[in-house]
PDB file of C-alpha atoms in Angstrom:
ATOM      1  CA  UNK A  28      -9.410  13.620  11.825  1.00 76.00           C
ATOM      2  CA  UNK A  29      -7.117  13.204   8.866  1.00 79.00           C
ATOM      3  CA  UNK A  30      -8.382  12.686   5.331  1.00 91.00           C
ATOM      4  CA  UNK A  31      -6.662  12.265   2.009  1.00 95.00           C
ATOM      5  CA  UNK A  32      -8.155  13.243  -1.336  1.00 96.00           C
ATOM      6  CA  UNK A  33      -7.205  12.313  -4.863  1.00 97.00           C
ATOM      7  CA  UNK A  34      -8.553  13.532  -8.159  1.00 95.00           C
ATOM      8  CA  UNK A  35      -9.602  12.739 -10.661  1.00 96.00           C
ATOM      9  CA  UNK A  36     -11.017   9.340  -9.744  1.00 95.00           C
ATOM     10  CA  UNK A  37     -10.715   8.032 -13.289  1.00 96.00           C
ATOM     11  CA  UNK A  38      -8.934   9.360 -16.349  1.00 97.00           C
ATOM     12  CA  UNK A  39      -8.633   8.239 -19.955  1.00 97.00           C
ATOM     13  CA  UNK A  40      -5.850   9.934 -21.875  1.00 97.00           C
ATOM     14  CA  UNK A  41      -4.295   9.470 -25.330  1.00 97.00           C
ATOM     15  CA  UNK A  42      -0.664   8.478 -25.720  1.00 97.00           C
ATOM     16  CA  UNK A  43       1.554  11.551 -25.793  1.00 97.00           C
ATOM     17  CA  UNK A  44      -0.780  13.756 -23.771  1.00 97.00           C
ATOM     18  CA  UNK A  45       0.248  15.398 -20.474  1.00 97.00           C
ATOM     19  CA  UNK A  46      -0.844  14.211 -17.040  1.00 97.00           C
ATOM     20  CA  UNK A  47      -1.496  15.841 -13.712  1.00 97.00           C
ATOM     21  CA  UNK A  48      -2.829  13.909 -10.727  1.00 98.00           C
ATOM     22  CA  UNK A  49      -3.381  15.695  -7.463  1.00 97.00           C
ATOM     23  CA  UNK A  50      -3.341  14.503  -3.882  1.00 97.00           C
ATOM     24  CA  UNK A  51      -4.130  16.582  -0.800  1.00 97.00           C
ATOM     25  CA  UNK A  52      -4.080  15.687   2.873  1.00 96.00           C
ATOM     26  CA  UNK A  53      -6.136  17.345   5.594  1.00 94.00           C
ATOM     27  CA  UNK A  54      -5.811  17.278   9.343  1.00 91.00           C
ATOM     28  CA  UNK A  55      -2.070  16.802   9.704  1.00 89.00           C
ATOM     29  CA  UNK A  56       1.105  18.822   9.263  1.00 88.00           C
ATOM     30  CA  UNK A  57       4.392  17.937   7.589  1.00 90.00           C
ATOM     31  CA  UNK A  58       3.351  14.449   6.541  1.00 92.00           C
ATOM     32  CA  UNK A  59       5.517  12.124   4.520  1.00 92.00           C
ATOM     33  CA  UNK A  60       3.798  11.725   1.163  1.00 94.00           C
ATOM     34  CA  UNK A  61       4.010   8.864  -1.326  1.00 94.00           C
ATOM     35  CA  UNK A  62       2.907   7.971  -4.842  1.00 96.00           C
ATOM     36  CA  UNK A  63       2.374   4.293  -5.660  1.00 95.00           C
ATOM     37  CA  UNK A  64       1.298   2.621  -8.882  1.00 95.00           C
ATOM     38  CA  UNK A  65      -0.600  -0.636  -9.093  1.00 94.00           C
ATOM     39  CA  UNK A  66      -0.620  -2.446 -12.420  1.00 86.00           C
ATOM     40  CA  UNK A  67      -3.611  -4.700 -13.123  1.00 79.00           C
ATOM     41  CA  UNK A  68      -3.611  -7.724 -10.794  1.00 74.00           C
ATOM     42  CA  UNK A  69      -0.371  -6.720  -9.131  1.00 77.00           C
ATOM     43  CA  UNK A  70       0.890  -5.269  -5.884  1.00 83.00           C
ATOM     44  CA  UNK A  71       1.844  -1.661  -5.348  1.00 92.00           C
ATOM     45  CA  UNK A  72       5.118  -0.161  -6.482  1.00 92.00           C
ATOM     46  CA  UNK A  73       6.504   2.956  -4.842  1.00 93.00           C
ATOM     47  CA  UNK A  74       7.189   5.685  -7.408  1.00 94.00           C
ATOM     48  CA  UNK A  75       7.983   8.846  -5.440  1.00 94.00           C
ATOM     49  CA  UNK A  76       8.059  10.061  -1.893  1.00 93.00           C
ATOM     50  CA  UNK A  77       8.499  13.388  -0.163  1.00 93.00           C
ATOM     51  CA  UNK A  78       9.512  14.307   3.378  1.00 91.00           C
ATOM     52  CA  UNK A  79       8.884  18.044   2.958  1.00 91.00           C
ATOM     53  CA  UNK A  80       7.941  20.879   0.611  1.00 93.00           C
ATOM     54  CA  UNK A  81      10.022  20.782  -2.538  1.00 91.00           C
ATOM     55  CA  UNK A  82      11.743  17.535  -1.501  1.00 92.00           C
ATOM     56  CA  UNK A  83      11.091  14.712  -3.940  1.00 93.00           C
ATOM     57  CA  UNK A  84      12.800  11.355  -4.176  1.00 91.00           C
ATOM     58  CA  UNK A  85      12.258   8.908  -7.008  1.00 88.00           C
ATOM     59  CA  UNK A  86      12.388   5.180  -6.451  1.00 84.00           C
ATOM     60  CA  UNK A  87      12.171   3.954 -10.042  1.00 81.00           C
ATOM     61  CA  UNK A  88      13.218   5.585 -13.317  1.00 73.00           C
ATOM     62  CA  UNK A  89      10.216   6.388 -15.445  1.00 80.00           C
ATOM     63  CA  UNK A  90       8.269   8.785 -17.563  1.00 89.00           C
ATOM     64  CA  UNK A  91       6.690  10.482 -14.554  1.00 94.00           C
ATOM     65  CA  UNK A  92       7.654  13.267 -12.162  1.00 95.00           C
ATOM     66  CA  UNK A  93       6.329  14.506  -8.845  1.00 96.00           C
ATOM     67  CA  UNK A  94       6.160  17.835  -7.073  1.00 96.00           C
ATOM     68  CA  UNK A  95       5.162  19.081  -3.634  1.00 97.00           C
ATOM     69  CA  UNK A  96       4.319  22.785  -3.921  1.00 96.00           C
ATOM     70  CA  UNK A  97       2.613  22.919  -0.519  1.00 95.00           C
ATOM     71  CA  UNK A  98       2.970  20.982   2.718  1.00 95.00           C
ATOM     72  CA  UNK A  99      -0.103  18.834   2.145  1.00 95.00           C
ATOM     73  CA  UNK A 100      -0.217  18.733  -1.644  1.00 97.00           C
ATOM     74  CA  UNK A 101       1.480  16.137  -3.811  1.00 97.00           C
ATOM     75  CA  UNK A 102       1.253  16.148  -7.611  1.00 98.00           C
ATOM     76  CA  UNK A 103       2.144  13.433 -10.099  1.00 97.00           C
ATOM     77  CA  UNK A 104       2.855  14.608 -13.635  1.00 97.00           C
ATOM     78  CA  UNK A 105       3.977  13.568 -17.056  1.00 96.00           C
ATOM     79  CA  UNK A 106       4.748  15.607 -20.157  1.00 96.00           C
ATOM     80  CA  UNK A 107       3.937  12.750 -22.554  1.00 96.00           C
ATOM     81  CA  UNK A 108       2.063   9.651 -21.450  1.00 96.00           C
ATOM     82  CA  UNK A 109       3.019   6.178 -22.600  1.00 95.00           C
ATOM     83  CA  UNK A 110       0.772   3.125 -22.848  1.00 94.00           C
ATOM     84  CA  UNK A 111       2.756   1.577 -19.990  1.00 92.00           C
ATOM     85  CA  UNK A 112       1.714   4.427 -17.691  1.00 94.00           C
ATOM     86  CA  UNK A 113      -1.770   2.915 -17.409  1.00 94.00           C
ATOM     87  CA  UNK A 114      -2.599   1.732 -13.910  1.00 94.00           C
ATOM     88  CA  UNK A 115      -4.104   2.598 -10.574  1.00 96.00           C
ATOM     89  CA  UNK A 116      -2.283   5.431  -8.816  1.00 97.00           C
ATOM     90  CA  UNK A 117      -2.480   5.697  -5.073  1.00 97.00           C
ATOM     91  CA  UNK A 118      -1.298   8.541  -2.896  1.00 97.00           C
ATOM     92  CA  UNK A 119      -0.468   7.838   0.738  1.00 95.00           C
ATOM     93  CA  UNK A 120       0.715   9.719   3.801  1.00 93.00           C
ATOM     94  CA  UNK A 121       2.362   8.872   7.076  1.00 90.00           C
ATOM     95  CA  UNK A 122       3.738  10.729  10.069  1.00 83.00           C
ATOM     96  CA  UNK A 123       7.217  10.045  11.290  1.00 67.00           C
ATOM     97  CA  UNK A 124       8.777   6.676  10.774  1.00 57.00           C
ATOM     98  CA  UNK A 125       8.821   3.250  12.308  1.00 55.00           C
ATOM     99  CA  UNK A 126       5.556   1.724  13.371  1.00 58.00           C
ATOM    100  CA  UNK A 127       3.293   4.238  11.672  1.00 73.00           C
ATOM    101  CA  UNK A 128       1.096   2.806   9.015  1.00 85.00           C
ATOM    102  CA  UNK A 129       0.543   4.590   5.726  1.00 90.00           C
ATOM    103  CA  UNK A 130      -2.927   5.907   4.970  1.00 92.00           C
ATOM    104  CA  UNK A 131      -4.009   5.668   1.378  1.00 95.00           C
ATOM    105  CA  UNK A 132      -6.223   7.834  -0.753  1.00 95.00           C
ATOM    106  CA  UNK A 133      -9.056   6.501  -2.923  1.00 95.00           C
ATOM    107  CA  UNK A 134      -6.807   6.275  -5.988  1.00 96.00           C
ATOM    108  CA  UNK A 135      -6.936   7.380  -9.622  1.00 96.00           C
ATOM    109  CA  UNK A 136      -7.510   4.838 -12.362  1.00 96.00           C
ATOM    110  CA  UNK A 137      -5.562   5.968 -15.439  1.00 96.00           C
ATOM    111  CA  UNK A 138      -6.054   4.413 -18.853  1.00 96.00           C
ATOM    112  CA  UNK A 139      -3.730   5.490 -21.643  1.00 96.00           C
ATOM    113  CA  UNK A 140      -5.029   4.666 -25.127  1.00 96.00           C
TER     114      UNK A 140
ATOM    115  CA  UNK B 146      16.800  -5.979  -0.904  1.00 78.00           C
ATOM    116  CA  UNK B 147      13.498  -6.789   0.697  1.00 86.00           C
ATOM    117  CA  UNK B 148      11.024  -9.220  -0.740  1.00 93.00           C
ATOM    118  CA  UNK B 149       7.473 -10.198   0.179  1.00 96.00           C
ATOM    119  CA  UNK B 150       6.007 -13.458  -1.116  1.00 96.00           C
ATOM    120  CA  UNK B 151       2.332 -14.308  -1.103  1.00 97.00           C
ATOM    121  CA  UNK B 152       1.906 -17.769  -2.583  1.00 96.00           C
ATOM    122  CA  UNK B 153      -1.898 -17.881  -2.755  1.00 96.00           C
ATOM    123  CA  UNK B 154      -3.184 -15.946  -5.788  1.00 93.00           C
ATOM    124  CA  UNK B 155      -6.783 -16.755  -4.862  1.00 95.00           C
ATOM    125  CA  UNK B 156      -8.796 -18.445  -2.119  1.00 95.00           C
ATOM    126  CA  UNK B 157     -12.416 -19.513  -1.767  1.00 96.00           C
ATOM    127  CA  UNK B 158     -13.699 -19.860   1.804  1.00 96.00           C
ATOM    128  CA  UNK B 159     -17.111 -20.601   3.258  1.00 97.00           C
ATOM    129  CA  UNK B 160     -18.699 -17.858   5.312  1.00 97.00           C
ATOM    130  CA  UNK B 161     -18.020 -18.097   9.062  1.00 96.00           C
ATOM    131  CA  UNK B 162     -14.900 -20.216   8.589  1.00 97.00           C
ATOM    132  CA  UNK B 163     -11.471 -18.992   9.664  1.00 97.00           C
ATOM    133  CA  UNK B 164      -9.027 -17.969   6.929  1.00 97.00           C
ATOM    134  CA  UNK B 165      -5.238 -17.950   6.907  1.00 98.00           C
ATOM    135  CA  UNK B 166      -3.477 -15.857   4.272  1.00 98.00           C
ATOM    136  CA  UNK B 167       0.186 -16.698   3.843  1.00 98.00           C
ATOM    137  CA  UNK B 168       3.041 -14.214   3.746  1.00 98.00           C
ATOM    138  CA  UNK B 169       6.763 -14.847   3.843  1.00 98.00           C
ATOM    139  CA  UNK B 170       9.406 -12.185   3.740  1.00 97.00           C
ATOM    140  CA  UNK B 171      13.088 -11.722   3.197  1.00 95.00           C
ATOM    141  CA  UNK B 172      15.175  -8.947   4.682  1.00 92.00           C
ATOM    142  CA  UNK B 173      18.636  -8.373   6.059  1.00 89.00           C
ATOM    143  CA  UNK B 174      17.409  -5.738   8.508  1.00 86.00           C
ATOM    144  CA  UNK B 175      17.364  -6.596  12.210  1.00 86.00           C
ATOM    145  CA  UNK B 176      14.465  -4.263  12.873  1.00 86.00           C
ATOM    146  CA  UNK B 177      11.507  -4.267  10.528  1.00 90.00           C
ATOM    147  CA  UNK B 178       7.750  -3.947  10.416  1.00 92.00           C
ATOM    148  CA  UNK B 179       5.085  -5.973   8.649  1.00 95.00           C
ATOM    149  CA  UNK B 180       1.670  -4.735   7.557  1.00 95.00           C
ATOM    150  CA  UNK B 181      -1.488  -6.208   6.103  1.00 97.00           C
ATOM    151  CA  UNK B 182      -3.797  -4.168   3.903  1.00 97.00           C
ATOM    152  CA  UNK B 183      -7.204  -4.984   2.441  1.00 97.00           C
ATOM    153  CA  UNK B 184      -8.192  -3.702  -0.988  1.00 95.00           C
ATOM    154  CA  UNK B 185     -11.897  -4.091  -1.847  1.00 95.00           C
ATOM    155  CA  UNK B 186     -13.132  -3.719  -5.411  1.00 92.00           C
ATOM    156  CA  UNK B 187     -13.392   0.048  -4.903  1.00 90.00           C
ATOM    157  CA  UNK B 188      -9.593   0.158  -4.909  1.00 91.00           C
ATOM    158  CA  UNK B 189      -8.842   1.887  -1.637  1.00 91.00           C
ATOM    159  CA  UNK B 190      -6.170   0.353   0.576  1.00 93.00           C
ATOM    160  CA  UNK B 191      -7.376  -0.267   4.119  1.00 95.00           C
ATOM    161  CA  UNK B 192      -4.845  -0.842   6.878  1.00 94.00           C
ATOM    162  CA  UNK B 193      -5.632  -3.954   8.928  1.00 96.00           C
ATOM    163  CA  UNK B 194      -2.809  -4.853  11.263  1.00 96.00           C
ATOM    164  CA  UNK B 195       0.855  -4.229  12.066  1.00 94.00           C
ATOM    165  CA  UNK B 196       3.590  -6.424  13.573  1.00 95.00           C
ATOM    166  CA  UNK B 197       6.980  -5.130  14.644  1.00 92.00           C
ATOM    167  CA  UNK B 198       9.912  -7.494  14.477  1.00 91.00           C
ATOM    168  CA  UNK B 199      10.660  -7.006  18.169  1.00 90.00           C
ATOM    169  CA  UNK B 200       7.066  -7.358  19.343  1.00 88.00           C
ATOM    170  CA  UNK B 201       6.922 -10.370  21.640  1.00 84.00           C
ATOM    171  CA  UNK B 202       3.241 -11.039  21.109  1.00 92.00           C
ATOM    172  CA  UNK B 203       1.350 -11.603  17.899  1.00 94.00           C
ATOM    173  CA  UNK B 204      -0.672  -8.577  16.876  1.00 95.00           C
ATOM    174  CA  UNK B 205      -4.468  -8.735  17.052  1.00 96.00           C
ATOM    175  CA  UNK B 206      -7.136  -6.302  15.846  1.00 95.00           C
ATOM    176  CA  UNK B 207     -10.678  -7.531  16.286  1.00 96.00           C
ATOM    177  CA  UNK B 208     -11.198 -10.504  13.952  1.00 97.00           C
ATOM    178  CA  UNK B 209      -7.701 -10.089  12.513  1.00 98.00           C
ATOM    179  CA  UNK B 210      -4.606 -11.632  14.019  1.00 97.00           C
ATOM    180  CA  UNK B 211      -1.106 -12.014  12.730  1.00 97.00           C
ATOM    181  CA  UNK B 212       0.683 -15.343  13.148  1.00 96.00           C
ATOM    182  CA  UNK B 213       4.253 -14.068  13.324  1.00 96.00           C
ATOM    183  CA  UNK B 214       6.986 -16.718  13.140  1.00 95.00           C
ATOM    184  CA  UNK B 215      10.247 -14.822  13.050  1.00 94.00           C
ATOM    185  CA  UNK B 216      12.560 -17.795  12.567  1.00 93.00           C
ATOM    186  CA  UNK B 217      10.544 -18.925   9.564  1.00 95.00           C
ATOM    187  CA  UNK B 218      10.188 -15.346   8.292  1.00 95.00           C
ATOM    188  CA  UNK B 219       6.456 -15.675   7.983  1.00 97.00           C
ATOM    189  CA  UNK B 220       3.669 -13.292   8.942  1.00 97.00           C
ATOM    190  CA  UNK B 221       0.374 -14.944   8.095  1.00 98.00           C
ATOM    191  CA  UNK B 222      -2.914 -13.094   8.488  1.00 98.00           C
ATOM    192  CA  UNK B 223      -5.704 -14.973  10.231  1.00 98.00           C
ATOM    193  CA  UNK B 224      -9.295 -13.813   9.832  1.00 97.00           C
ATOM    194  CA  UNK B 225     -11.677 -15.451  12.271  1.00 96.00           C
ATOM    195  CA  UNK B 226     -15.371 -16.028  11.506  1.00 95.00           C
ATOM    196  CA  UNK B 227     -15.157 -14.764   7.928  1.00 96.00           C
ATOM    197  CA  UNK B 228     -17.934 -12.560   6.549  1.00 97.00           C
ATOM    198  CA  UNK B 229     -19.103 -11.837   3.016  1.00 97.00           C
ATOM    199  CA  UNK B 230     -17.654  -8.336   3.338  1.00 96.00           C
ATOM    200  CA  UNK B 231     -14.186  -9.817   3.782  1.00 97.00           C
ATOM    201  CA  UNK B 232     -14.070 -10.616   0.070  1.00 97.00           C
ATOM    202  CA  UNK B 233     -11.226  -8.493  -1.308  1.00 97.00           C
ATOM    203  CA  UNK B 234      -7.554  -8.466  -2.261  1.00 96.00           C
ATOM    204  CA  UNK B 235      -5.204  -8.747   0.701  1.00 97.00           C
ATOM    205  CA  UNK B 236      -1.651  -7.461   0.591  1.00 97.00           C
ATOM    206  CA  UNK B 237       1.230  -8.172   2.907  1.00 97.00           C
ATOM    207  CA  UNK B 238       3.814  -5.398   3.079  1.00 96.00           C
ATOM    208  CA  UNK B 239       7.097  -4.629   4.786  1.00 94.00           C
ATOM    209  CA  UNK B 240       8.412  -1.292   5.925  1.00 88.00           C
ATOM    210  CA  UNK B 241      11.250  -0.224   3.650  1.00 82.00           C
ATOM    211  CA  UNK B 242      13.536   2.533   4.980  1.00 80.00           C
ATOM    212  CA  UNK B 243      14.135   5.274   2.446  1.00 80.00           C
ATOM    213  CA  UNK B 244      16.615   8.124   2.132  1.00 78.00           C
ATOM    214  CA  UNK B 245      15.712  11.233   4.091  1.00 76.00           C
ATOM    215  CA  UNK B 246      13.945   9.484   6.944  1.00 73.00           C
ATOM    216  CA  UNK B 247      10.769   8.299   5.252  1.00 78.00           C
ATOM    217  CA  UNK B 248       9.603   4.702   5.180  1.00 81.00           C
ATOM    218  CA  UNK B 249       8.098   3.185   2.072  1.00 86.00           C
ATOM    219  CA  UNK B 250       6.310  -0.116   1.809  1.00 91.00           C
ATOM    220  CA  UNK B 251       7.349  -3.158  -0.190  1.00 92.00           C
ATOM    221  CA  UNK B 252       4.233  -5.100  -1.175  1.00 94.00           C
ATOM    222  CA  UNK B 253       3.559  -8.699  -2.106  1.00 95.00           C
ATOM    223  CA  UNK B 254       1.460  -9.536  -5.145  1.00 94.00           C
ATOM    224  CA  UNK B 255      -1.620 -10.120  -3.041  1.00 95.00           C
ATOM    225  CA  UNK B 256      -4.223 -12.818  -2.420  1.00 97.00           C
ATOM    226  CA  UNK B 257      -7.728 -12.546  -3.818  1.00 96.00           C
ATOM    227  CA  UNK B 258     -10.065 -13.832  -1.090  1.00 98.00           C
ATOM    228  CA  UNK B 259     -13.636 -14.732  -1.940  1.00 97.00           C
ATOM    229  CA  UNK B 260     -16.063 -15.589   0.852  1.00 97.00           C
ATOM    230  CA  UNK B 261     -18.905 -17.822  -0.267  1.00 96.00           C
ATOM    231  CA  UNK B 262     -22.317 -17.920   1.463  1.00 94.00           C
TER     232      UNK B 262
END
């Protein structure tokens, strides 16, 4: 069966510090991968997605970047965090397109102070 | 551009009663898909049910059913015989085609459902 992991689960970082959040998927090959952010009390906003190794598309301009060094690994990064980067970050995967639902990881709660 | 509207920020329902969570959508696409996700306090997003725009019958999954009214652009989630464990945030979402062949999801702002004993 497929599983998706995210770490760390929670993170408190000072403004201006770097960030690296990791997401890995098991049990599937060549998944589509996604990074979403959820601000407090809000819905999810798609940040990045990837259809293959090294292929990253950004949906909103921001202080963050993403990379996919391996087929089932998706990394969210920042060189210098801003207060507005605080939120709940969710990684998701799907296979193919159309009717397939997206499966979400457990999320990382990031607080920037 | 797509838009999902959930007009109920919060709902209180007695245990064992049926619940209807509202969702309306706006899209210019002829073919689209609608999803409902549940987010308990732990934060994980749990897929509940899917409805394709060309599906002739309303989707059902156990206690969950989707009241799909295409002409009104609504896709309400119905939970029958609610349980205490149903207390959570519920999000309606629409499939959003992306460049390169992937599909993202456009989410509504969610409804916070609280089931009371």
